[in-house]
PDB file of C-alpha atoms in Angstrom:
ATOM      1  CA  UNK H   1      97.535  62.623  94.140  1.00  0.00           C
ATOM      2  CA  UNK H   2      96.396  60.898  97.299  1.00  0.00           C
ATOM      3  CA  UNK H   3      95.738  57.196  97.492  1.00  0.00           C
ATOM      4  CA  UNK H   4      92.139  57.848  96.444  1.00  0.00           C
ATOM      5  CA  UNK H   5      93.307  59.714  93.362  1.00  0.00           C
ATOM      6  CA  UNK H   6      91.014  62.707  93.910  1.00  0.00           C
ATOM      7  CA  UNK H   7      92.837  65.049  96.279  1.00  0.00           C
ATOM      8  CA  UNK H   8      95.750  67.097  95.052  1.00  0.00           C
ATOM      9  CA  UNK H   9      98.249  68.822  97.264  1.00  0.00           C
ATOM     10  CA  UNK H  10      97.250  72.498  97.580  1.00  0.00           C
ATOM     11  CA  UNK H  11     100.745  73.658  96.663  1.00  0.00           C
ATOM     12  CA  UNK H  12     100.501  71.892  93.316  1.00  0.00           C
ATOM     13  CA  UNK H  13      97.025  73.251  92.609  1.00  0.00           C
ATOM     14  CA  UNK H  14      97.925  76.824  93.528  1.00  0.00           C
ATOM     15  CA  UNK H  15     100.585  77.082  90.831  1.00  0.00           C
ATOM     16  CA  UNK H  16      97.899  76.734  88.169  1.00  0.00           C
ATOM     17  CA  UNK H  17      95.019  78.563  89.866  1.00  0.00           C
ATOM     18  CA  UNK H  18      93.950  81.551  87.779  1.00  0.00           C
ATOM     19  CA  UNK H  19      94.034  84.844  89.603  1.00  0.00           C
ATOM     20  CA  UNK H  20      91.793  87.878  89.337  1.00  0.00           C
ATOM     21  CA  UNK H  21      92.468  88.241  85.629  1.00  0.00           C
ATOM     22  CA  UNK H  22      90.512  85.053  84.906  1.00  0.00           C
ATOM     23  CA  UNK H  23      86.798  85.697  84.363  1.00  0.00           C
ATOM     24  CA  UNK H  24      84.498  83.530  86.425  1.00  0.00           C
ATOM     25  CA  UNK H  25      87.151  82.449  88.938  1.00  0.00           C
ATOM     26  CA  UNK H  26      85.593  82.360  92.412  1.00  0.00           C
ATOM     27  CA  UNK H  27      87.800  84.439  94.767  1.00  0.00           C
ATOM     28  CA  UNK H  28      86.591  82.346  97.727  1.00  0.00           C
ATOM     29  CA  UNK H  29      87.821  79.185  95.982  1.00  0.00           C
ATOM     30  CA  UNK H  30      91.215  80.704  95.221  1.00  0.00           C
ATOM     31  CA  UNK H  31      91.613  81.732  98.862  1.00  0.00           C
ATOM     32  CA  UNK H  32      90.426  78.341 100.132  1.00  0.00           C
ATOM     33  CA  UNK H  33      93.067  76.578  98.024  1.00  0.00           C
ATOM     34  CA  UNK H  34      95.799  78.820  99.402  1.00  0.00           C
ATOM     35  CA  UNK H  35      94.827  78.695 103.064  1.00  0.00           C
ATOM     36  CA  UNK H  36      96.304  75.252 103.880  1.00  0.00           C
ATOM     37  CA  UNK H  37      99.727  76.491 102.756  1.00  0.00           C
ATOM     38  CA  UNK H  38      99.637  79.735 104.768  1.00  0.00           C
ATOM     39  CA  UNK H  39     101.551  79.855 108.017  1.00  0.00           C
ATOM     40  CA  UNK H  40      99.944  81.001 111.277  1.00  0.00           C
ATOM     41  CA  UNK H  41     100.308  84.687 112.064  1.00  0.00           C
ATOM     42  CA  UNK H  42     103.355  85.562 114.139  1.00  0.00           C
ATOM     43  CA  UNK H  43     102.459  86.554 117.717  1.00  0.00           C
ATOM     44  CA  UNK H  44     104.851  89.526 117.500  1.00  0.00           C
ATOM     45  CA  UNK H  45     102.993  90.912 114.462  1.00  0.00           C
ATOM     46  CA  UNK H  46      99.419  90.614 115.743  1.00  0.00           C
ATOM     47  CA  UNK H  47      99.090  94.330 116.565  1.00  0.00           C
ATOM     48  CA  UNK H  48     100.417  95.256 113.124  1.00  0.00           C
ATOM     49  CA  UNK H  49      98.044  92.927 111.253  1.00  0.00           C
ATOM     50  CA  UNK H  50      94.995  93.441 113.507  1.00  0.00           C
ATOM     51  CA  UNK H  51      93.339  96.053 111.216  1.00  0.00           C
ATOM     52  CA  UNK H  52      93.573  93.651 108.260  1.00  0.00           C
ATOM     53  CA  UNK H  53      92.243  90.739 110.327  1.00  0.00           C
ATOM     54  CA  UNK H  54      89.280  92.928 111.328  1.00  0.00           C
ATOM     55  CA  UNK H  55      88.572  93.899 107.717  1.00  0.00           C
ATOM     56  CA  UNK H  56      89.317  90.699 105.809  1.00  0.00           C
ATOM     57  CA  UNK H  57      89.598  87.865 108.337  1.00  0.00           C
ATOM     58  CA  UNK H  58      92.444  85.850 109.814  1.00  0.00           C
ATOM     59  CA  UNK H  59      92.622  83.314 106.975  1.00  0.00           C
ATOM     60  CA  UNK H  60      93.005  86.021 104.372  1.00  0.00           C
ATOM     61  CA  UNK H  61      95.630  87.816 106.473  1.00  0.00           C
ATOM     62  CA  UNK H  62      97.593  84.587 106.903  1.00  0.00           C
ATOM     63  CA  UNK H  63      97.651  84.201 103.118  1.00  0.00           C
ATOM     64  CA  UNK H  64      98.541  87.853 102.589  1.00  0.00           C
ATOM     65  CA  UNK H  65     101.631  87.583 104.816  1.00  0.00           C
ATOM     66  CA  UNK H  66     102.601  84.039 103.842  1.00  0.00           C
ATOM     67  CA  UNK H  67     106.096  83.233 102.626  1.00  0.00           C
ATOM     68  CA  UNK H  68     104.470  81.306  99.747  1.00  0.00           C
ATOM     69  CA  UNK H  69     103.924  83.501  96.715  1.00  0.00           C
ATOM     70  CA  UNK H  70     100.847  81.507  95.747  1.00  0.00           C
ATOM     71  CA  UNK H  71      99.158  82.494  99.001  1.00  0.00           C
ATOM     72  CA  UNK H  72     100.082  86.157  98.604  1.00  0.00           C
ATOM     73  CA  UNK H  73      98.733  86.154  95.042  1.00  0.00           C
ATOM     74  CA  UNK H  74      95.523  84.436  96.148  1.00  0.00           C
ATOM     75  CA  UNK H  75      94.980  87.060  98.867  1.00  0.00           C
ATOM     76  CA  UNK H  76      95.212  89.839  96.300  1.00  0.00           C
ATOM     77  CA  UNK H  77      92.949  87.947  93.922  1.00  0.00           C
ATOM     78  CA  UNK H  78      90.390  87.620  96.720  1.00  0.00           C
ATOM     79  CA  UNK H  79      90.436  91.356  97.437  1.00  0.00           C
ATOM     80  CA  UNK H  80      90.122  92.214  93.746  1.00  0.00           C
ATOM     81  CA  UNK H  81      87.219  89.796  93.326  1.00  0.00           C
ATOM     82  CA  UNK H  82      85.242  90.916  96.365  1.00  0.00           C
ATOM     83  CA  UNK H  83      85.887  94.660  96.629  1.00  0.00           C
ATOM     84  CA  UNK H  84      82.738  95.810  94.821  1.00  0.00           C
ATOM     85  CA  UNK H  85      80.595  93.771  97.200  1.00  0.00           C
ATOM     86  CA  UNK H  86      82.598  94.961 100.216  1.00  0.00           C
ATOM     87  CA  UNK H  87      82.228  98.624  99.279  1.00  0.00           C
ATOM     88  CA  UNK H  88      78.493  98.128  98.728  1.00  0.00           C
ATOM     89  CA  UNK H  89      77.902  96.562 102.134  1.00  0.00           C
ATOM     90  CA  UNK H  90      80.645  98.217 104.127  1.00  0.00           C
ATOM     91  CA  UNK H  91      80.090  97.350 107.783  1.00  0.00           C
ATOM     92  CA  UNK H  92      83.002  99.555 108.869  1.00  0.00           C
ATOM     93  CA  UNK H  93      83.560 103.074 107.694  1.00  0.00           C
ATOM     94  CA  UNK H  94      84.404 103.405 104.025  1.00  0.00           C
ATOM     95  CA  UNK H  95      87.593 105.184 105.090  1.00  0.00           C
ATOM     96  CA  UNK H  96      88.775 102.145 107.069  1.00  0.00           C
ATOM     97  CA  UNK H  97      88.046  99.854 104.138  1.00  0.00           C
ATOM     98  CA  UNK H  98      89.903 102.216 101.810  1.00  0.00           C
ATOM     99  CA  UNK H  99      92.887 102.345 104.211  1.00  0.00           C
ATOM    100  CA  UNK H 100      93.069  98.557 104.510  1.00  0.00           C
ATOM    101  CA  UNK H 101      92.614  97.943 100.806  1.00  0.00           C
ATOM    102  CA  UNK H 102      95.215 100.499  99.779  1.00  0.00           C
ATOM    103  CA  UNK H 103      97.623  99.078 102.381  1.00  0.00           C
ATOM    104  CA  UNK H 104      97.314  95.678 100.742  1.00  0.00           C
ATOM    105  CA  UNK H 105      97.899  97.112  97.271  1.00  0.00           C
ATOM    106  CA  UNK H 106     100.871  99.188  98.444  1.00  0.00           C
ATOM    107  CA  UNK H 107     102.531  96.214 100.116  1.00  0.00           C
ATOM    108  CA  UNK H 108     101.816  94.034  97.079  1.00  0.00           C
ATOM    109  CA  UNK H 109     103.452  96.495  94.715  1.00  0.00           C
ATOM    110  CA  UNK H 110     106.602  96.103  96.788  1.00  0.00           C
ATOM    111  CA  UNK H 111     106.617  92.292  96.500  1.00  0.00           C
ATOM    112  CA  UNK H 112     109.719  90.944  94.756  1.00  0.00           C
ATOM    113  CA  UNK H 113     107.924  87.917  93.273  1.00  0.00           C
ATOM    114  CA  UNK H 114     106.891  88.851  89.724  1.00  0.00           C
ATOM    115  CA  UNK H 115     103.643  86.876  89.851  1.00  0.00           C
ATOM    116  CA  UNK H 116     102.582  88.534  93.107  1.00  0.00           C
ATOM    117  CA  UNK H 117     103.597  91.937  91.747  1.00  0.00           C
ATOM    118  CA  UNK H 118     101.568  91.310  88.583  1.00  0.00           C
ATOM    119  CA  UNK H 119      98.551  90.274  90.637  1.00  0.00           C
ATOM    120  CA  UNK H 120      98.988  93.405  92.754  1.00  0.00           C
ATOM    121  CA  UNK H 121      98.923  95.564  89.611  1.00  0.00           C
ATOM    122  CA  UNK H 122      95.717  93.864  88.468  1.00  0.00           C
ATOM    123  CA  UNK H 123      94.306  94.158  91.973  1.00  0.00           C
ATOM    124  CA  UNK H 124      95.005  97.883  92.041  1.00  0.00           C
ATOM    125  CA  UNK H 125      93.101  98.464  88.811  1.00  0.00           C
ATOM    126  CA  UNK H 126      90.099  96.586  90.210  1.00  0.00           C
ATOM    127  CA  UNK H 127      89.963  97.993  93.731  1.00  0.00           C
ATOM    128  CA  UNK H 128      90.285 101.707  92.955  1.00  0.00           C
ATOM    129  CA  UNK H 129      87.115 102.282  90.842  1.00  0.00           C
ATOM    130  CA  UNK H 130      84.564 101.165  93.479  1.00  0.00           C
ATOM    131  CA  UNK H 131      85.905 103.825  95.851  1.00  0.00           C
ATOM    132  CA  UNK H 132      85.760 106.682  93.303  1.00  0.00           C
ATOM    133  CA  UNK H 133      82.110 107.544  93.968  1.00  0.00           C
ATOM    134  CA  UNK H 134      82.245 106.627  97.657  1.00  0.00           C
ATOM    135  CA  UNK H 135      85.058 108.720  99.141  1.00  0.00           C
ATOM    136  CA  UNK H 136      86.247 112.296  98.923  1.00  0.00           C
ATOM    137  CA  UNK H 137      88.541 112.805  95.934  1.00  0.00           C
ATOM    138  CA  UNK H 138      91.306 114.278  98.093  1.00  0.00           C
ATOM    139  CA  UNK H 139      91.360 111.183 100.288  1.00  0.00           C
ATOM    140  CA  UNK H 140      91.535 108.947  97.232  1.00  0.00           C
ATOM    141  CA  UNK H 141      94.371 111.018  95.784  1.00  0.00           C
ATOM    142  CA  UNK H 142      96.238 110.791  99.088  1.00  0.00           C
ATOM    143  CA  UNK H 143      96.093 106.999  98.780  1.00  0.00           C
ATOM    144  CA  UNK H 144      96.846 106.864  95.061  1.00  0.00           C
ATOM    145  CA  UNK H 145      99.846 109.204  95.019  1.00  0.00           C
ATOM    146  CA  UNK H 146     102.206 106.747  96.777  1.00  0.00           C
ATOM    147  CA  UNK H 147     100.943 103.903  94.569  1.00  0.00           C
ATOM    148  CA  UNK H 148     101.594 105.878  91.403  1.00  0.00           C
ATOM    149  CA  UNK H 149     105.048 106.827  92.657  1.00  0.00           C
ATOM    150  CA  UNK H 150     105.751 103.162  93.398  1.00  0.00           C
ATOM    151  CA  UNK H 151     104.625 102.189  89.897  1.00  0.00           C
ATOM    152  CA  UNK H 152     106.773 104.870  88.301  1.00  0.00           C
ATOM    153  CA  UNK H 153     109.821 103.563  90.169  1.00  0.00           C
ATOM    154  CA  UNK H 154     109.096 100.053  88.878  1.00  0.00           C
ATOM    155  CA  UNK H 155     109.122 101.341  85.289  1.00  0.00           C
ATOM    156  CA  UNK H 156     112.912 101.253  85.588  1.00  0.00           C
ATOM    157  CA  UNK H 157     112.986  97.562  86.545  1.00  0.00           C
ATOM    158  CA  UNK H 158     115.308  95.330  84.562  1.00  0.00           C
ATOM    159  CA  UNK H 159     112.571  92.722  83.997  1.00  0.00           C
ATOM    160  CA  UNK H 160     110.337  93.327  81.001  1.00  0.00           C
ATOM    161  CA  UNK H 161     107.419  91.520  82.677  1.00  0.00           C
ATOM    162  CA  UNK H 162     107.515  94.014  85.552  1.00  0.00           C
ATOM    163  CA  UNK H 163     107.660  96.998  83.188  1.00  0.00           C
ATOM    164  CA  UNK H 164     104.803  95.572  81.120  1.00  0.00           C
ATOM    165  CA  UNK H 165     102.529  94.972  84.142  1.00  0.00           C
ATOM    166  CA  UNK H 166     103.401  98.427  85.463  1.00  0.00           C
ATOM    167  CA  UNK H 167     102.540 100.057  82.145  1.00  0.00           C
ATOM    168  CA  UNK H 168      99.211  98.230  82.005  1.00  0.00           C
ATOM    169  CA  UNK H 169      98.368  99.298  85.565  1.00  0.00           C
ATOM    170  CA  UNK H 170      99.264 102.926  84.882  1.00  0.00           C
ATOM    171  CA  UNK H 171      97.128 103.000  81.729  1.00  0.00           C
ATOM    172  CA  UNK H 172      94.144 101.493  83.544  1.00  0.00           C
TER     173      UNK H 172
END
């Protein structure tokens, strides 16, 4: 706590912040708590991250690529909590939003931190349905096939928590 007793360090708060699996959790609040911990984007990576900055903003992208697992989890929670609204008022093409969203899920499913991986599994189950009625089925399948392959590979993980989250994601 600070000298006033009211402010907590963001890194302490983030450990206990519910992610997208908690009903009523404001995704903006989760992201706002994570942002102070996120490092600035690397100049060398700006071209690589530019599409995500355009879609989701620089603050979100900083959290998404942070070395802190809490920030990476918060970024996925934010996407999961706002995707229905984003699809409904898509200012870019729906294809670009689908590409960016699936990129975030794909990268999250490769995260070695179990909590980030679990949040990525939950994120995947929340971001796919809003696109089902909006994009061509073949395009959706093209994005889902690598994700399903990635999940199937993780079924062989030595950690039961990873296998359990993977099973839940596959069933959803």
